[in-house]
Amino acid sequence: MVKRHECLKHLATIVASDEIVVSGIGHNEWDNLHPSDSNLFIGAMGYVAPLSFGMALALPKRRVVSMEGDGSILMGIGVLATIGWKKPTNLILLIFDNESFESPGGLPTSTSQNTDLVAIGKSCGVNSMGCASLEEFKKCIEVAFSSQGPHIICAKVESGTLRVPPGTVDGQEGKYRFVRYIESREGRNILAPTPLSPNSKKIDGSEQK
Ligand SMILES: Cc1ncc(C[n+]2csc(CCOP(=O)(O)OP(=O)(O)O)c2C)c(N)n1
Ligand SMILES: [Mg+2]
């Protein structure tokens, strides 16, 4: 097995500064290694892959890397079926599988028994790769970053989180920072105030767009 932090250290040498990284578990370690306004932290299990999937569809010219734990992907596993159907070529899903819900105490997940996330990904039509050493992880990353996705990389990792300094922005602030970054880079209005309804009466005769 490999350590998640070793994988992240390697990933930090590969991901470009403007590529989107959506992370659940491992976010603090990632943000320390690779701080960027294009990093988004999602605290709710089960939402990392679906949000990343939506972003990959909405921003097809940008690579979207999603990273989460086994417990989190299992909570929303159905999304893999839709990813395999819609096949966003710019999406890479990293799963750090320590076969447990480590953060709240370490109860085992079903990947410690029969559940094979690589096989599930494949059965959904997603190119899915498994690895259990740093060398294998590097090979998977090379494939995923040099060919059309979607890709799943499921790394069997040891339990253990590296102690890093806490982040400097909280979840809500991080969300706005990320959204403003995308708005400015993509020229899109995502969370700006809603303009007047087209049906409302304009009292100054102006045309509001
Ligand atoms: C919807 C939801 N329920 C519960 C939690 C509380 N929680 C935080 S981490 C965690 C376990 C996550 O397991 P996994 O994704 O495998 O990551 P690991 O802790 O093993 O690295 C739980 C239950 C949460 N963040 N989101
Ligand atoms: Mg886990």
Tab-separated table of C-alpha atoms in Angstrom, chain A:
chain	number	residue	atom	x	y	z
A	1	MET	CA	0.000	0.000	0.000
A	2	VAL	CA	0.994	3.599	-0.551
A	3	LYS	CA	0.568	6.701	1.610
A	4	ARG	CA	-1.961	9.246	0.404
A	5	HIS	CA	0.479	12.051	1.061
A	6	GLU	CA	3.075	10.478	-1.254
A	7	CYS	CA	0.463	10.328	-4.009
A	8	LEU	CA	-0.497	13.955	-3.449
A	9	LYS	CA	3.137	15.052	-3.528
A	10	HIS	CA	3.508	13.451	-6.928
A	11	LEU	CA	0.206	14.866	-8.143
A	12	ALA	CA	1.338	18.360	-7.158
A	13	THR	CA	4.147	18.097	-9.707
A	14	ILE	CA	1.647	17.227	-12.459
A	15	VAL	CA	-1.429	19.401	-11.940
A	16	ALA	CA	-1.196	22.813	-13.639
A	17	SER	CA	-2.007	25.851	-11.520
A	18	ASP	CA	-5.260	26.593	-13.373
A	19	GLU	CA	-6.600	23.038	-13.371
A	20	ILE	CA	-9.568	22.450	-11.121
A	21	VAL	CA	-9.108	20.148	-8.141
A	22	VAL	CA	-12.198	19.305	-6.125
A	23	SER	CA	-11.350	17.479	-2.941
A	24	GLY	CA	-13.026	16.002	0.062
A	25	ILE	CA	-10.719	14.032	2.239
A	26	GLY	CA	-7.073	15.083	1.816
A	27	HIS	CA	-7.940	18.674	1.027
A	28	ASN	CA	-5.701	20.256	3.659
A	29	GLU	CA	-2.729	18.206	2.574
A	30	TRP	CA	-3.435	19.074	-1.062
A	31	ASP	CA	-3.925	22.781	-0.441
A	32	ASN	CA	-0.634	22.916	1.428
A	33	LEU	CA	1.196	21.231	-1.391
A	34	HIS	CA	-0.546	23.055	-4.213
A	35	PRO	CA	-2.358	26.214	-3.074
A	36	SER	CA	-4.586	27.624	-5.785
A	37	ASP	CA	-7.855	29.509	-6.186
A	38	SER	CA	-8.861	26.635	-8.465
A	39	ASN	CA	-8.942	24.229	-5.493
A	40	LEU	CA	-12.400	23.592	-4.093
A	41	PHE	CA	-13.075	21.802	-0.810
A	42	ILE	CA	-16.297	19.809	-0.417
A	43	GLY	CA	-16.931	18.657	3.139
A	44	ALA	CA	-19.997	16.547	2.416
A	45	MET	CA	-19.331	12.931	1.588
A	46	GLY	CA	-20.968	11.777	-1.635
A	47	TYR	CA	-20.831	15.141	-3.357
A	48	VAL	CA	-17.254	15.357	-4.594
A	49	ALA	CA	-17.631	13.205	-7.714
A	50	PRO	CA	-21.082	14.550	-8.688
A	51	LEU	CA	-19.901	18.163	-8.367
A	52	SER	CA	-16.728	17.424	-10.292
A	53	PHE	CA	-18.770	15.690	-12.983
A	54	GLY	CA	-21.047	18.720	-13.352
A	55	MET	CA	-18.056	21.022	-13.542
A	56	ALA	CA	-16.375	18.868	-16.175
A	57	LEU	CA	-19.527	19.079	-18.308
A	58	ALA	CA	-19.922	22.825	-17.775
A	59	LEU	CA	-16.232	23.635	-18.394
A	60	PRO	CA	-15.218	21.147	-21.089
A	61	LYS	CA	-11.941	22.928	-21.871
A	62	ARG	CA	-10.629	22.585	-18.325
A	63	ARG	CA	-9.345	19.449	-16.693
A	64	VAL	CA	-11.218	18.605	-13.495
A	65	VAL	CA	-9.541	16.369	-10.927
A	66	SER	CA	-11.741	15.004	-8.186
A	67	MET	CA	-10.311	13.363	-5.069
A	68	GLU	CA	-12.056	11.666	-2.213
A	69	GLY	CA	-12.046	8.630	0.033
A	70	ASP	CA	-13.697	5.242	-0.387
A	71	GLY	CA	-16.421	6.086	2.122
A	72	SER	CA	-17.282	9.242	0.236
A	73	ILE	CA	-17.461	7.717	-3.254
A	74	LEU	CA	-19.524	4.815	-1.888
A	75	MET	CA	-22.051	7.280	-0.531
A	76	GLY	CA	-22.851	8.521	-4.041
A	77	ILE	CA	-21.666	5.567	-6.104
A	78	GLY	CA	-24.540	5.892	-8.599
A	79	VAL	CA	-22.813	8.878	-10.184
A	80	LEU	CA	-20.330	6.519	-11.843
A	81	ALA	CA	-23.120	5.147	-14.017
A	82	THR	CA	-23.890	8.605	-15.378
A	83	ILE	CA	-20.207	9.486	-15.782
A	84	GLY	CA	-19.775	6.314	-17.826
A	85	TRP	CA	-22.753	7.307	-19.930
A	86	LYS	CA	-21.908	10.984	-20.555
A	87	LYS	CA	-18.136	10.389	-20.632
A	88	PRO	CA	-16.667	13.837	-19.915
A	89	THR	CA	-13.193	13.514	-21.429
A	90	ASN	CA	-11.716	16.107	-19.039
A	91	LEU	CA	-12.589	14.330	-15.793
A	92	ILE	CA	-10.221	12.340	-13.558
A	93	LEU	CA	-11.553	10.765	-10.367
A	94	LEU	CA	-8.988	9.860	-7.723
A	95	ILE	CA	-10.154	7.608	-4.947
A	96	PHE	CA	-7.971	7.082	-1.895
A	97	ASP	CA	-9.174	3.740	-0.609
A	98	ASN	CA	-8.025	2.985	2.935
A	99	GLU	CA	-10.910	0.516	3.333
A	100	SER	CA	-12.311	2.537	6.209
A	101	PHE	CA	-14.055	5.672	7.407
A	102	GLU	CA	-10.778	6.742	8.895
A	103	SER	CA	-11.480	10.329	9.932
A	104	PRO	CA	-14.262	9.640	12.419
A	105	GLY	CA	-12.554	6.634	13.987
A	106	GLY	CA	-11.792	3.952	11.429
A	107	LEU	CA	-14.828	1.695	11.025
A	108	PRO	CA	-14.320	-0.476	7.946
A	109	THR	CA	-16.076	0.236	4.638
A	110	SER	CA	-17.296	-2.427	2.225
A	111	THR	CA	-14.075	-2.121	0.192
A	112	SER	CA	-12.446	-4.046	3.054
A	113	GLN	CA	-14.720	-6.931	2.011
A	114	ASN	CA	-16.084	-7.552	-1.480
A	115	THR	CA	-16.589	-4.136	-3.040
A	116	ASP	CA	-14.172	-3.531	-5.904
A	117	LEU	CA	-14.311	0.121	-6.957
A	118	VAL	CA	-12.190	-0.492	-10.057
A	119	ALA	CA	-14.580	-3.211	-11.224
A	120	ILE	CA	-17.579	-0.956	-10.564
A	121	GLY	CA	-15.978	1.853	-12.565
A	122	LYS	CA	-15.212	-0.503	-15.454
A	123	SER	CA	-18.721	-1.900	-15.469
A	124	CYS	CA	-19.992	1.664	-15.861
A	125	GLY	CA	-17.811	2.155	-18.926
A	126	VAL	CA	-15.168	4.346	-17.275
A	127	ASN	CA	-11.484	3.600	-17.778
A	128	SER	CA	-10.633	2.483	-14.256
A	129	MET	CA	-7.193	1.754	-12.872
A	130	GLY	CA	-6.158	0.362	-9.530
A	131	CYS	CA	-2.816	0.845	-7.813
A	132	ALA	CA	-1.187	0.006	-4.513
A	133	SER	CA	2.315	1.479	-4.752
A	134	LEU	CA	3.730	4.884	-5.586
A	135	GLU	CA	5.236	3.576	-8.820
A	136	GLU	CA	1.879	2.205	-9.924
A	137	PHE	CA	0.171	5.439	-8.937
A	138	LYS	CA	2.616	7.418	-11.070
A	139	LYS	CA	1.878	5.173	-14.060
A	140	CYS	CA	-1.876	5.612	-13.604
A	141	ILE	CA	-1.433	9.382	-13.404
A	142	GLU	CA	0.626	9.371	-16.575
A	143	VAL	CA	-2.131	7.511	-18.431
A	144	ALA	CA	-4.883	9.709	-17.034
A	145	PHE	CA	-3.117	12.979	-17.847
A	146	SER	CA	-2.088	11.953	-21.348
A	147	SER	CA	-5.274	10.408	-22.702
A	148	GLN	CA	-8.948	11.234	-22.950
A	149	GLY	CA	-11.031	10.582	-19.879
A	150	PRO	CA	-13.033	9.984	-17.949
A	151	HIS	CA	-10.614	8.050	-15.767
A	152	ILE	CA	-10.859	6.542	-12.322
A	153	ILE	CA	-7.705	5.902	-10.318
A	154	CYS	CA	-8.312	3.947	-7.161
A	155	ALA	CA	-5.246	3.899	-4.912
A	156	LYS	CA	-5.184	1.454	-2.024
A	157	VAL	CA	-3.674	3.623	0.709
A	158	GLU	CA	-2.510	3.149	4.260
A	159	SER	CA	-4.447	4.874	6.978
A	160	GLY	CA	-2.862	8.088	8.162
A	161	THR	CA	-3.138	11.801	7.561
A	162	LEU	CA	-0.104	14.037	7.534
A	163	ARG	CA	-0.319	16.854	10.040
A	164	VAL	CA	-0.173	20.069	8.050
A	165	PRO	CA	-0.922	23.666	9.051
A	166	PRO	CA	-4.666	24.361	8.947
A	167	GLY	CA	-6.025	26.117	5.877
A	168	THR	CA	-6.442	29.885	5.892
A	169	VAL	CA	-9.950	30.008	4.417
A	170	ASP	CA	-13.056	28.277	5.705
A	171	GLY	CA	-15.448	26.291	3.528
A	172	GLN	CA	-17.796	29.128	2.580
A	173	GLU	CA	-14.984	31.527	1.820
A	174	GLY	CA	-13.298	28.829	-0.233
A	175	LYS	CA	-16.481	28.356	-2.232
A	176	TYR	CA	-16.699	32.062	-3.102
A	177	ARG	CA	-12.991	32.273	-3.838
A	178	PHE	CA	-13.364	29.365	-6.258
A	179	VAL	CA	-16.506	30.750	-7.898
A	180	ARG	CA	-14.973	34.211	-8.367
A	181	TYR	CA	-11.925	32.582	-9.900
A	182	ILE	CA	-14.050	30.675	-12.425
A	183	GLU	CA	-16.185	33.737	-13.139
A	184	SER	CA	-13.132	35.849	-13.930
A	185	ARG	CA	-11.321	33.200	-15.965
A	186	GLU	CA	-14.361	32.023	-17.888
A	187	GLY	CA	-16.167	35.355	-18.225
A	188	ARG	CA	-19.268	33.850	-16.667
A	189	ASN	CA	-21.716	35.119	-14.098
A	190	ILE	CA	-22.278	32.331	-11.564
A	191	LEU	CA	-23.127	33.836	-8.188
A	192	ALA	CA	-23.579	37.543	-8.895
A	193	PRO	CA	-26.861	39.160	-7.778
A	194	THR	CA	-29.840	38.227	-9.941
A	195	PRO	CA	-30.822	40.911	-12.467
A	196	LEU	CA	-34.390	42.239	-12.603
A	197	SER	CA	-36.955	39.823	-13.911
A	198	PRO	CA	-37.609	40.457	-17.631
A	199	ASN	CA	-41.288	40.901	-16.715
A	200	SER	CA	-40.793	43.588	-14.084
A	201	LYS	CA	-41.745	47.146	-14.950
A	202	LYS	CA	-38.723	49.396	-15.456
A	203	ILE	CA	-39.486	52.748	-13.856
A	204	ASP	CA	-36.562	54.603	-15.433
A	205	GLY	CA	-37.163	53.421	-19.002
A	206	SER	CA	-33.777	51.658	-19.090
A	207	GLU	CA	-33.172	48.304	-20.697
A	208	GLN	CA	-31.714	45.961	-18.126
A	209	LYS	CA	-29.840	42.940	-19.367
